[in-house]
Coordinates of C-alpha atoms (C1' of nucleotides) in Angstrom, one line a residue:
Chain A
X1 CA 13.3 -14.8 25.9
X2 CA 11.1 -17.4 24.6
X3 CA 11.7 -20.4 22.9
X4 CA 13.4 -21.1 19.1
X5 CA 10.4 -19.7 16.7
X6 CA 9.7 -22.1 14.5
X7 CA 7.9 -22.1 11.1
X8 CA 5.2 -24.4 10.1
X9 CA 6.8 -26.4 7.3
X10 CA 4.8 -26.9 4.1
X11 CA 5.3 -30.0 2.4
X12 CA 6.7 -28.9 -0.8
X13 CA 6.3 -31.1 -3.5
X14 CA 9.0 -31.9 -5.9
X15 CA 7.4 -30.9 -9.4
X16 CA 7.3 -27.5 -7.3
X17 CA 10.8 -27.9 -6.8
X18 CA 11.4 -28.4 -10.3
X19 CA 9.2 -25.2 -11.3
X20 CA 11.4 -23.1 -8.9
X21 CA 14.7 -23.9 -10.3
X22 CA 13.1 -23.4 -14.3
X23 CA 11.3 -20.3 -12.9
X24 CA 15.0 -19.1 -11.5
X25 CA 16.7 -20.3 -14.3
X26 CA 14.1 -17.6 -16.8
X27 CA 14.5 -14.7 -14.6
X28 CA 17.8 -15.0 -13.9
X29 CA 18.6 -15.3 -17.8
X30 CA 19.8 -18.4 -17.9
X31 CA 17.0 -19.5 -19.7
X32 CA 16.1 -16.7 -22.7
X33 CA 12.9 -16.3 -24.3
X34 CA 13.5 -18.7 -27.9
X35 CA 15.9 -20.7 -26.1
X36 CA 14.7 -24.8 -25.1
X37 CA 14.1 -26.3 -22.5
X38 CA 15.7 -30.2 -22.4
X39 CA 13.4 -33.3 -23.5
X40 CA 10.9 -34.4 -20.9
X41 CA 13.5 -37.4 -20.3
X42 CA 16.2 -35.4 -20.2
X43 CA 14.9 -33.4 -17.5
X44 CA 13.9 -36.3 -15.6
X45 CA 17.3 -37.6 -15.5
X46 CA 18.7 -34.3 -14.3
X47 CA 16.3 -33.6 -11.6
X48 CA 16.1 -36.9 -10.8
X49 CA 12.4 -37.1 -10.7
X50 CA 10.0 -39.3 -12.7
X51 CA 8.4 -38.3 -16.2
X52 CA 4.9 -36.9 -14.4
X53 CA 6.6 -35.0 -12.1
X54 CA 8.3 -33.1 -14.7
X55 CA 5.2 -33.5 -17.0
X56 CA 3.2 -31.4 -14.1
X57 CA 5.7 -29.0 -13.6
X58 CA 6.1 -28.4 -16.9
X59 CA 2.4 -27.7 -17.1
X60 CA 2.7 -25.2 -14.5
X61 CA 5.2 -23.4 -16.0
X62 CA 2.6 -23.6 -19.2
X63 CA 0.0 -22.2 -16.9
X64 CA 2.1 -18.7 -16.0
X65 CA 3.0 -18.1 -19.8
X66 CA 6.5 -19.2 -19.3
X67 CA 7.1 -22.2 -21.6
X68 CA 5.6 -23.6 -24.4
X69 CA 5.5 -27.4 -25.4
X70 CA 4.8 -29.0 -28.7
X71 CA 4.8 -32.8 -29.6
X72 CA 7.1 -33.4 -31.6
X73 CA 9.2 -30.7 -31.4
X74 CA 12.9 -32.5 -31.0
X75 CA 14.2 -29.4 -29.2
X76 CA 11.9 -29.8 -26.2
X77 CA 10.0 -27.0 -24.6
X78 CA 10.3 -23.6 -25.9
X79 CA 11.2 -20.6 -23.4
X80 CA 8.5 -17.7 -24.0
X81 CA 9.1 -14.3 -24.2
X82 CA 6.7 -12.5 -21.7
X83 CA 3.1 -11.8 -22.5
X84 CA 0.5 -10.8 -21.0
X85 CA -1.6 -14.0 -21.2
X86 CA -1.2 -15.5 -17.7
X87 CA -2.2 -11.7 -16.5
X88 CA -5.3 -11.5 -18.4
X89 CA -6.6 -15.3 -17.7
X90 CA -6.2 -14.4 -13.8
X91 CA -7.7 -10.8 -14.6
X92 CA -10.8 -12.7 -16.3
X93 CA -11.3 -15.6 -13.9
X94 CA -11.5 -12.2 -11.5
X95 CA -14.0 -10.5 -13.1
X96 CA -16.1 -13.7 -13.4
X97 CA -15.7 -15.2 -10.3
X98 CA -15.3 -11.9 -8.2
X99 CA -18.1 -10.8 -9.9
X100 CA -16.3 -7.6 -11.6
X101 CA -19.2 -5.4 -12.5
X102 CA -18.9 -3.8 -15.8
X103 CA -18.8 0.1 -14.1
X104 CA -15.5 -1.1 -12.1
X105 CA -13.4 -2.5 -14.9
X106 CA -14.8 0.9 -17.3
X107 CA -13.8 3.1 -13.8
X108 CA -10.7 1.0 -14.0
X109 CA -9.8 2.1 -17.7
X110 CA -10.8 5.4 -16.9
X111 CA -8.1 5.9 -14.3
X112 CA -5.7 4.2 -16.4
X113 CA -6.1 5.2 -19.8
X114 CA -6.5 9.3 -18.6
X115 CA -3.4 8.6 -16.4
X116 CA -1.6 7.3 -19.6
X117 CA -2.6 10.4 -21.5
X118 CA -1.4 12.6 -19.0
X119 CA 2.2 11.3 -19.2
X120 CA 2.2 11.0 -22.6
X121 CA 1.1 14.4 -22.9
X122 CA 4.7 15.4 -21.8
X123 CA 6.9 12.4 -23.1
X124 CA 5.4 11.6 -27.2
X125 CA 7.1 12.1 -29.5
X126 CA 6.3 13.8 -33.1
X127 CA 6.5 10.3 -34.5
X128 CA 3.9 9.0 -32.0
X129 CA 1.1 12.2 -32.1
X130 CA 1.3 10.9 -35.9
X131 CA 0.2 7.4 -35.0
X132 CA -2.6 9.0 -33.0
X133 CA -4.0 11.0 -35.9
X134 CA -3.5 8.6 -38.3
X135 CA -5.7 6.3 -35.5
X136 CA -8.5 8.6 -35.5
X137 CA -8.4 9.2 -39.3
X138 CA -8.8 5.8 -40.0
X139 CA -12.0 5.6 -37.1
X140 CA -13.4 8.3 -39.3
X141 CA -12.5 6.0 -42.5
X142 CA -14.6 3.2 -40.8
X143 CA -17.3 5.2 -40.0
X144 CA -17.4 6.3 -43.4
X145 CA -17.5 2.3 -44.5
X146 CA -20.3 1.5 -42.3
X147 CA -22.6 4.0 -43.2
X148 CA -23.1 2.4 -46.4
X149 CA -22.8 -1.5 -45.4
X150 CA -22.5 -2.5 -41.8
X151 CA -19.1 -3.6 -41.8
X152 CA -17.6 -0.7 -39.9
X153 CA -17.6 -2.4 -36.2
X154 CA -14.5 -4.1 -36.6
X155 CA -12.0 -1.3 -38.3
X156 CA -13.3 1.1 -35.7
X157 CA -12.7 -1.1 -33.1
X158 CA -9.5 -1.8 -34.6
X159 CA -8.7 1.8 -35.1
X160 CA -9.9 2.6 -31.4
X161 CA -7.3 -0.1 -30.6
X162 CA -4.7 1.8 -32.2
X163 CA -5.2 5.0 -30.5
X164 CA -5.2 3.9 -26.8
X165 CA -2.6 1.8 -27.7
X166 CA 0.2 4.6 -29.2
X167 CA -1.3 6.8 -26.1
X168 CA -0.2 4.0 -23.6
X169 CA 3.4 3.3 -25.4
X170 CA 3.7 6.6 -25.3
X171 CA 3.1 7.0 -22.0
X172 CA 6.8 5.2 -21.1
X173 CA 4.7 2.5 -18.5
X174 CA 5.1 -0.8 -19.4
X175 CA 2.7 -1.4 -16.6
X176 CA -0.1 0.9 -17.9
X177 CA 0.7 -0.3 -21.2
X178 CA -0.3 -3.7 -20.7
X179 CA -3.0 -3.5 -18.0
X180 CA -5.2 -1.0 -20.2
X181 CA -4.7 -3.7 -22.8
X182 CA -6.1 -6.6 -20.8
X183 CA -8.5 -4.5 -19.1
X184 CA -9.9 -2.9 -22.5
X185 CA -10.8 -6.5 -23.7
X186 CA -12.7 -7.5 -20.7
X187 CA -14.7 -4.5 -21.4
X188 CA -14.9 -5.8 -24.7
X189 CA -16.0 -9.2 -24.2
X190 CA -18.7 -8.3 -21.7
X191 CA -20.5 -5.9 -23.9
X192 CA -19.9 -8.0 -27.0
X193 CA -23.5 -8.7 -28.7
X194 CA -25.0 -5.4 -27.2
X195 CA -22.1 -3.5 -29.0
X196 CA -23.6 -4.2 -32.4
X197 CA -27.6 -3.7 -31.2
X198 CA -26.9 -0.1 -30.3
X199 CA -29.5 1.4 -32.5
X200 CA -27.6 4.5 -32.0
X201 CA -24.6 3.7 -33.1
X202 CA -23.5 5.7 -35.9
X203 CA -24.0 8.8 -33.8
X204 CA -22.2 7.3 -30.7
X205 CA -19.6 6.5 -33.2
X206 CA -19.6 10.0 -34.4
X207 CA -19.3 11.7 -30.8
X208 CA -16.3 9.3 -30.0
X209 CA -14.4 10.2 -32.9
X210 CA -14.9 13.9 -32.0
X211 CA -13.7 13.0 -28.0
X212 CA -10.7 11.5 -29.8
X213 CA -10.1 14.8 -31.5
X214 CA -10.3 16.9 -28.7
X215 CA -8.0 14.8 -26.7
X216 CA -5.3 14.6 -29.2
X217 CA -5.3 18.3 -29.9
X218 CA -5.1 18.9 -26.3
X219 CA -2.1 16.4 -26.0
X220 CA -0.4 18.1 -29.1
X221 CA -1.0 21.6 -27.2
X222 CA 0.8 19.9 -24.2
X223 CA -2.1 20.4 -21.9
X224 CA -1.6 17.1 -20.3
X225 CA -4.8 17.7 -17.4
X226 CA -7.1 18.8 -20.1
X227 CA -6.3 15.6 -22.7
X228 CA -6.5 13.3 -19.6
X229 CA -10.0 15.0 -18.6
X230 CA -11.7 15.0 -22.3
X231 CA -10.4 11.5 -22.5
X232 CA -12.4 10.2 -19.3
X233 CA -15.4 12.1 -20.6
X234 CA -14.8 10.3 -23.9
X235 CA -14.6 6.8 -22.1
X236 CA -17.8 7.5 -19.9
X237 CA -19.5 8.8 -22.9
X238 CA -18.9 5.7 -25.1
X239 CA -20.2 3.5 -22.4
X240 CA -21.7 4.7 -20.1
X241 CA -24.9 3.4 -21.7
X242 CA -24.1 0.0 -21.4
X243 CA -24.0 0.8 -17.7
X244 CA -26.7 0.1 -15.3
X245 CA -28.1 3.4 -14.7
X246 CA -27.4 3.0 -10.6
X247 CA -23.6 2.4 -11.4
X248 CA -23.1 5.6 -13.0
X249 CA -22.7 7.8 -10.2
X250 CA -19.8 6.5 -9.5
X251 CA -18.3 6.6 -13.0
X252 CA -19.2 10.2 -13.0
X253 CA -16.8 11.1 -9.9
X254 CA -14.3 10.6 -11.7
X255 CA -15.0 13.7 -14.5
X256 CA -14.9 16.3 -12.2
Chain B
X1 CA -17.8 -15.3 -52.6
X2 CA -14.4 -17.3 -51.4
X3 CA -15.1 -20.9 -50.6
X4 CA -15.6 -21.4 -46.9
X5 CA -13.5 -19.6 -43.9
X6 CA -11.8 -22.7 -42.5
X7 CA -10.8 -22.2 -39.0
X8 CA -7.1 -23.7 -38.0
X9 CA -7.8 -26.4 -35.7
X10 CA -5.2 -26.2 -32.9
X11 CA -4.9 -29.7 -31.4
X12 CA -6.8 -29.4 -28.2
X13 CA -4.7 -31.6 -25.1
X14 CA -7.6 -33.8 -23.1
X15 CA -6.0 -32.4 -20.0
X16 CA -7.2 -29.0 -21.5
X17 CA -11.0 -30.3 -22.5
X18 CA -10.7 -31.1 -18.3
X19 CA -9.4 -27.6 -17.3
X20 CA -12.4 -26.3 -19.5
X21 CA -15.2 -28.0 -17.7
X22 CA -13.8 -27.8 -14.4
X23 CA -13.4 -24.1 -14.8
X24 CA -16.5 -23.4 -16.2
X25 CA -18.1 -25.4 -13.7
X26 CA -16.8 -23.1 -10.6
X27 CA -17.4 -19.6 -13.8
X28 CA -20.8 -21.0 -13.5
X29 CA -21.5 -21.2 -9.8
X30 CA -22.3 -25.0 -10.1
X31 CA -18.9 -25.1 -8.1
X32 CA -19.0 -22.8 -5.6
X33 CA -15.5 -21.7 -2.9
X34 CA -15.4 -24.4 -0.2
X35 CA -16.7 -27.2 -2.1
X36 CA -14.7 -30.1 -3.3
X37 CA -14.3 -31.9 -6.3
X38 CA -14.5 -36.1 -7.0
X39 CA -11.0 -37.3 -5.8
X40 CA -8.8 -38.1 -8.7
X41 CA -9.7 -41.5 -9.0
X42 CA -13.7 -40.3 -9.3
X43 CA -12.7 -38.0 -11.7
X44 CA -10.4 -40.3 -14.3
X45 CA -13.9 -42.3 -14.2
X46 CA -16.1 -39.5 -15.4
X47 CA -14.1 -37.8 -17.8
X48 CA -12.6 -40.8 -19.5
X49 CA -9.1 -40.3 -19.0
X50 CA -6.1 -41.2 -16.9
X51 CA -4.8 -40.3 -13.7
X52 CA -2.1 -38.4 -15.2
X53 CA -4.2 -36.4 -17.6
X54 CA -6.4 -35.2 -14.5
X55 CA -3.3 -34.7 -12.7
X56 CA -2.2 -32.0 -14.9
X57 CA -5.5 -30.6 -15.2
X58 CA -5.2 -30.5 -11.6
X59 CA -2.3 -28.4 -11.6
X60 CA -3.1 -26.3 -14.1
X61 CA -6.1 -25.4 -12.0
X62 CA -4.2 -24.7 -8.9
X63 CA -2.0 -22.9 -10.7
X64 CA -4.7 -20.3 -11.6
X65 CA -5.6 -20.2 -7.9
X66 CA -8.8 -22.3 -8.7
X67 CA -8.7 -25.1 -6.0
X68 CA -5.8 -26.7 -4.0
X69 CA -4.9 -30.2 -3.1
X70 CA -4.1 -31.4 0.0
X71 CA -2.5 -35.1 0.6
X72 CA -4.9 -37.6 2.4
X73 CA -7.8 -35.5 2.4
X74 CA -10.8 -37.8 1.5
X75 CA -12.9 -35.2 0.1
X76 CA -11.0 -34.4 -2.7
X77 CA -9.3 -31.0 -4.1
X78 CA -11.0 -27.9 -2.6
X79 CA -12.5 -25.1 -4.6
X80 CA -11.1 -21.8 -3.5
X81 CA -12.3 -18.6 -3.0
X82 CA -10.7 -16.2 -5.7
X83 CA -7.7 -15.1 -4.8
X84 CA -5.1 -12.6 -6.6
X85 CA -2.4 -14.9 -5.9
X86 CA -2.2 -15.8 -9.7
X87 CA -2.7 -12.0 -10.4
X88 CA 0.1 -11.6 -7.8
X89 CA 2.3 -14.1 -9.5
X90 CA 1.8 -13.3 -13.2
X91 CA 2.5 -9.7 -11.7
X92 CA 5.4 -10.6 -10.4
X93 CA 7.0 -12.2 -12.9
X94 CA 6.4 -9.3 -15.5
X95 CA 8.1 -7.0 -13.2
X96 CA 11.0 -9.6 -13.3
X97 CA 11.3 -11.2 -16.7
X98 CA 10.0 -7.8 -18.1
X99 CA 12.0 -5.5 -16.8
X100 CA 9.6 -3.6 -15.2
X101 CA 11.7 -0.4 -13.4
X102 CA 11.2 0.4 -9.9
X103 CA 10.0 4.1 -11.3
X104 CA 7.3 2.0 -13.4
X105 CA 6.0 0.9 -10.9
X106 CA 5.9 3.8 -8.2
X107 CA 4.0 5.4 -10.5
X108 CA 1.2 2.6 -11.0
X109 CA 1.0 2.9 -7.5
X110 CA 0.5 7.2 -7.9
X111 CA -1.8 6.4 -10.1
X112 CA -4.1 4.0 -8.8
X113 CA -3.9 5.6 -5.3
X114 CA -4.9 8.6 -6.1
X115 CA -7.8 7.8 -8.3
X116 CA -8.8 5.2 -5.0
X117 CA -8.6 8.3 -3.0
X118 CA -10.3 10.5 -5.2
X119 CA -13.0 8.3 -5.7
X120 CA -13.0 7.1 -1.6
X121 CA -13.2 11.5 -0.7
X122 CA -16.7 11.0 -2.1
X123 CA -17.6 7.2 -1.4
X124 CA -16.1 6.8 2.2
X125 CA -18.4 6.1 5.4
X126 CA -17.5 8.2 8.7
X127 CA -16.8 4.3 9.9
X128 CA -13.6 3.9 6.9
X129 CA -12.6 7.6 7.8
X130 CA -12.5 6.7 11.3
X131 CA -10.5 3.3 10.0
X132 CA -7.8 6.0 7.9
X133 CA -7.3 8.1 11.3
X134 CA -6.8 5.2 13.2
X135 CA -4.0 4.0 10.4
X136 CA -2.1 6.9 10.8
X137 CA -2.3 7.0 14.6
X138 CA -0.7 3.5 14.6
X139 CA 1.7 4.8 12.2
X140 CA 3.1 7.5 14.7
X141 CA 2.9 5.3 17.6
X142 CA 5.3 2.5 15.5
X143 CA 7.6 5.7 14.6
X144 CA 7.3 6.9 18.6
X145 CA 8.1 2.8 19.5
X146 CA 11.0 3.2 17.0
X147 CA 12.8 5.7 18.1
X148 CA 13.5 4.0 21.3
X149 CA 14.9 0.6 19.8
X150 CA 14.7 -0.5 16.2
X151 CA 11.4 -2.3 16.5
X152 CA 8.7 0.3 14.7
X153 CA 9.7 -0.9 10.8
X154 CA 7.5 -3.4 10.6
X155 CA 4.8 -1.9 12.4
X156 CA 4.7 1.4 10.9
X157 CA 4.9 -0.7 7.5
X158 CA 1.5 -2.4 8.6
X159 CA 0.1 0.7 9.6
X160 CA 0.5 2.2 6.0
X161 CA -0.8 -0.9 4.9
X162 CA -3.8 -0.7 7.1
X163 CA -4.0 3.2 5.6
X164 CA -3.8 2.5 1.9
X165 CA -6.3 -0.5 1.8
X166 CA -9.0 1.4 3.6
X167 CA -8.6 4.2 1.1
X168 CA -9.0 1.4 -1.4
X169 CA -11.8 -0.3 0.3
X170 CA -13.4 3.1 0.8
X171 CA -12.9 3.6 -3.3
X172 CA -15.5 0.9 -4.0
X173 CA -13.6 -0.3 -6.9
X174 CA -12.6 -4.1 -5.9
X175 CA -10.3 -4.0 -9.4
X176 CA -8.0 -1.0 -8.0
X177 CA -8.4 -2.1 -4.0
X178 CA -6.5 -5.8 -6.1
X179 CA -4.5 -3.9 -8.0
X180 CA -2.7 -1.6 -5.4
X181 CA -2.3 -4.3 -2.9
X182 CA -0.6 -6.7 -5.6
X183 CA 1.8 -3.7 -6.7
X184 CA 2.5 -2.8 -3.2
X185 CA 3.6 -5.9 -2.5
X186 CA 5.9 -6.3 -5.2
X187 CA 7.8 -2.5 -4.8
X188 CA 8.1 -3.5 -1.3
X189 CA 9.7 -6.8 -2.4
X190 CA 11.9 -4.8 -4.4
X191 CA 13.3 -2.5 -1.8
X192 CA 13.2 -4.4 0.6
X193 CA 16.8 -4.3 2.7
X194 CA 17.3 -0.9 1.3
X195 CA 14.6 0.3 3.4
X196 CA 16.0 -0.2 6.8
X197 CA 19.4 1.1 5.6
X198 CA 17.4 4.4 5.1
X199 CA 19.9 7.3 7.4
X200 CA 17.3 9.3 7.6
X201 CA 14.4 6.8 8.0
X202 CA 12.9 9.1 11.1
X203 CA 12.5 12.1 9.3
X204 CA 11.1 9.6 6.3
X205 CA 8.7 8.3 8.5
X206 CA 7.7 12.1 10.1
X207 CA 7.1 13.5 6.9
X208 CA 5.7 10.6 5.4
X209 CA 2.7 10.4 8.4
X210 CA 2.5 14.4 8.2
X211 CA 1.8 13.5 4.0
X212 CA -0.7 11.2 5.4
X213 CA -2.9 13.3 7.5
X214 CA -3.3 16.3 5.1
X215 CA -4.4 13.8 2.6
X216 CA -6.8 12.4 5.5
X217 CA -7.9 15.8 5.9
X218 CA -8.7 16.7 2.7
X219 CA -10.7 13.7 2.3
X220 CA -12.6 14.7 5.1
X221 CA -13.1 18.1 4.0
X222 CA -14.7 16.3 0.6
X223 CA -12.2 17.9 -1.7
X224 CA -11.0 14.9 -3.8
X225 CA -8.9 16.2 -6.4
X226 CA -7.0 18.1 -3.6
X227 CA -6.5 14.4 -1.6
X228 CA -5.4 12.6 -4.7
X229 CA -2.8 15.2 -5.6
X230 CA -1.6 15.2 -1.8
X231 CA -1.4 11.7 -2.1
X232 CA 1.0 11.6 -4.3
X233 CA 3.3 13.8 -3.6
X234 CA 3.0 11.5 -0.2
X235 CA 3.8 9.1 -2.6
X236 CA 6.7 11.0 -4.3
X237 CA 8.3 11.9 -1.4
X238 CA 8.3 8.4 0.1
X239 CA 9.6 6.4 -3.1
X240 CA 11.4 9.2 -4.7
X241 CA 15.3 8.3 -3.2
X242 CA 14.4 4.6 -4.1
X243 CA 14.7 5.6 -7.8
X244 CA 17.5 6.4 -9.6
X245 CA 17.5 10.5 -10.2
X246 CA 17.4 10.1 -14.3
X247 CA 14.2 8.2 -13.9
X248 CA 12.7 10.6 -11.5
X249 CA 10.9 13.1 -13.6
X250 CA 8.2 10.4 -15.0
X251 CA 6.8 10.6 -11.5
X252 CA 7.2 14.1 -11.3
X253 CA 5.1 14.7 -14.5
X254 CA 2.0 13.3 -12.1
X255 CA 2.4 15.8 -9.4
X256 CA 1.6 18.7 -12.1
Chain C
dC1 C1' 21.9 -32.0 -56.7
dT2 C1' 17.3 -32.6 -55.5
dA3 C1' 13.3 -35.1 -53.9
dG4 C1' 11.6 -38.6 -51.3
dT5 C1' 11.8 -41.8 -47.5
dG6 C1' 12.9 -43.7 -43.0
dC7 C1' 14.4 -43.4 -38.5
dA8 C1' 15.1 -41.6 -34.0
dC9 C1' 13.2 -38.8 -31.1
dT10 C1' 9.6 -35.8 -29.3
dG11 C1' 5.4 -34.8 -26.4
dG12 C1' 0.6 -36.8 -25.1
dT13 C1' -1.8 -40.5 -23.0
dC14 C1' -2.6 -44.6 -20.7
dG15 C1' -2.4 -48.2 -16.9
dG16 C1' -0.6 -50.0 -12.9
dA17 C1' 2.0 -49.8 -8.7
dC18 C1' 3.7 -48.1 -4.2
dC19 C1' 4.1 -44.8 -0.4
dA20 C1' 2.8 -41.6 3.4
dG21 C1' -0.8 -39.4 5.2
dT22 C1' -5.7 -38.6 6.7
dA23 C1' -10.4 -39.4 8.6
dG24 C1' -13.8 -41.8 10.5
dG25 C1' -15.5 -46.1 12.0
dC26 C1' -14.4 -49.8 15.0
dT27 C1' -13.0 -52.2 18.9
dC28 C1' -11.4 -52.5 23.3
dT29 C1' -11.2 -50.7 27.8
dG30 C1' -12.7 -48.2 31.9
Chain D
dC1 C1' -22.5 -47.0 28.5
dA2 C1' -18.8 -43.5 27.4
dG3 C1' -14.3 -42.6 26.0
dA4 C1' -9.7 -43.5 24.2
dG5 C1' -7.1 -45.8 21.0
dC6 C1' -6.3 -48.6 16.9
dC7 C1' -7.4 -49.9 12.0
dT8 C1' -8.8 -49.7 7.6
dA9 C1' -10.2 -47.7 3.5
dC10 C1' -9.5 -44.1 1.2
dT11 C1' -6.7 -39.9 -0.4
dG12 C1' -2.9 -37.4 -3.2
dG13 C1' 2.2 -37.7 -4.5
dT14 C1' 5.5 -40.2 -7.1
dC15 C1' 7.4 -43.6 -9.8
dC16 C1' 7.6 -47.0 -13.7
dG17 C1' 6.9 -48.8 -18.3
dA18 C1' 4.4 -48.7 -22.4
dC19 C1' 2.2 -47.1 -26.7
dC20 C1' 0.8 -43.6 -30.2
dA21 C1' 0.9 -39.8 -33.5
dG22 C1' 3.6 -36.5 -34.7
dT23 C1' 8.2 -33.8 -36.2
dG24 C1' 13.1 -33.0 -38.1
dC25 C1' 16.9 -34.6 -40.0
dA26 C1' 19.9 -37.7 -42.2
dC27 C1' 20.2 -40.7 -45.5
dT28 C1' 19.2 -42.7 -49.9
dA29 C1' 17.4 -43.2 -54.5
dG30 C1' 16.5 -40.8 -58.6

DNA sequence: CTAGTGCACTGGTCGGACCAGTAGGCTCTG
DNA sequence: CAGAGCCTACTGGTCCGACCAGTGCACTAG
């Protein structure tokens, strides 16, 4: 039969204790988003723990987006309502550390971001296929801008922004929603700088806009596949020259 | 003109200035997984501050999954290899706090699945197709083993494992191999006790390895658009009676 | 009734102290 | 001389008490 099994126990320490019953005390609603948390001595009276345990836990539950403490506040700690910031530190400390190349995270919005178009292809509504022309009217308004000065980059980015965005919410997937999000300004980051050297860029600019035209007439004819495939062509289109030439191939599979 | 563009100046903690080095240290390689940092003692000396400050930098660092301390150990706090434990985590709690639905997050998984199969029908070496067959082999032995007594669960869980993070491997994208794993886990989490009260778990488990081995054999046969859209309806027809019926046609709307 | 001023309290930081635990050098023994 | 056991100098975990610069609110003076 064999002995009793027993489990190696960890020591657990006690500001993890204290994170545990906060964590619980969030998720289960106890705690909402807007709501306090008690003073720093309060809540070392009632967990019976000293000041710096409760200081570290606190900054734990600071860590994973969950709180927020300023001094002075009277009210103590503030409960957060989620976002997406703990996800997108741990998503950037990945593709730093783990050495993310820049084809994986643009395969990665690929995936997503046709994926998103695909369901939203079925599930927009006339409201939101509005947002997404008004999104590529104003790219076209930016490009328009930056012909004449050079101040173009940001409101097309911004515009870009837009578009993906309403495609995502559209797409009813919170989850998709926010990973495209955090993954979009990895991508961003990485190629910032080389963004703006692009001696082509008016014509790359150009191209995109007509990509985004395609994809939204597609999703207002309800062809779901064809919007999602125009849309990874759009992506790989608009960078895959920032790619290393080698990485491509694999960007490329994914069109078809 | 405008006079000059002042920049608010958020009041920046000196446990945060400690975070910041520390993590740009191990960013930069200068730190690399395995080595330790000064003990805390060292480390109040060469940044100027107290204990308690490095303490919390401490944890804020081992909250990211950046090193771990370990009582007693002379050498000081360890720098880790990246793990997506805080991915996992931050994960977690946005399908918790967030509300993320269990359809939500099937669908992810049909989503990032099928592009890691779709991308793994052209990337795969005979040596990770040889690693898929054997997955599915061990998935009908643990249904064979679980007919008899009540034993196979687990092992036919860990053979489906061993199946979908070869295909992920195999895709060559370490973002989606992450991804899927850390979603996995958590839709697992979620139906977990439901799983075993399945009646008709057998013919679940028949079908679901039968699902399995056309998708194996498409991705043999190189046609990787037919794989992915095996996959998931593999997916579908596994997860489908987990999800309440109103929320069903999202993930139908990805079979075509 | 309003505007200004304190006050009580907050979080941030510091320094010191104690404890349980570890690792490696040391001594003592065979 | 070799090995087993102890011992000490550290470690991180926790506690305590103190000070500071801020914040909100009540209270007061106009």
């Amino acid at each position: 039969m064999g002995g009793p099994r027993f489990e190696p126990v960890r020591a657990v320490r006690a500001y993890e204790r204290v994170v545990e019953q906060v964590e619980e005390a969030i998720e289960s609603g106890a705690l909402t988003p807007g709501g306090r948390l008690p003073s720093e001595r309060e809540l070392m009276v009632q967990f019976s723990v000293s000041r710096s345990t409760v200081r570290e836990a606190l900054r734990v539950l600071q860590a994973r987006g969950l709180v927020r403490s300023r001094p002075g506040d009277p009210n103590g700690a503030e409960v957060l309502p989620f976002t997406p910031a703990a996800l997108h530190k741990s998503m950037t400390t990945l593709a730093r550390v783990e050495e993310l190349s820049l084809a994986e995270l643009v395969q990665f919005r690929m995936v997503l971001d046709s994926a998103a178009i695909l369901l939203a292809a079925r599930l927009r509504t006339e409201e939101q296929l509005a947002e997404m022309y008004a999104a590529v009217a104003a790219m076209r308004a930016a490009l328009d801008a930056g012909e004449a000065g050079d101040e173009g980059a940001d409101s097309f980015g911004a515009a870009d922004l837009a578009f993906h965005d309403a495609v995502a919410r559209a797409s009813g997937n919170k989850l998709i929603e926010i990973c495209t999000d955090v993954v979009r300004s990895i991508v961003l980051k990485l190629i910032a700088g080389r963004i703006t050297d692009e001696p082509d860029r008016g014509a790359l600019m150009r191209r995109s806009i007509r990509n985004h035209e395609d994809v939204v007439a597609a999703m207002r004819a309800g062809d779901g596949p064809l919007a999602a495939r125009l849309s990874r062509k759009a992506m790989y289109d608009y960078y895959a020259g920032y790619v290393p030439e080698r990485e491509r191939g694999a960007l490329r599979a994914l069109l078809e």
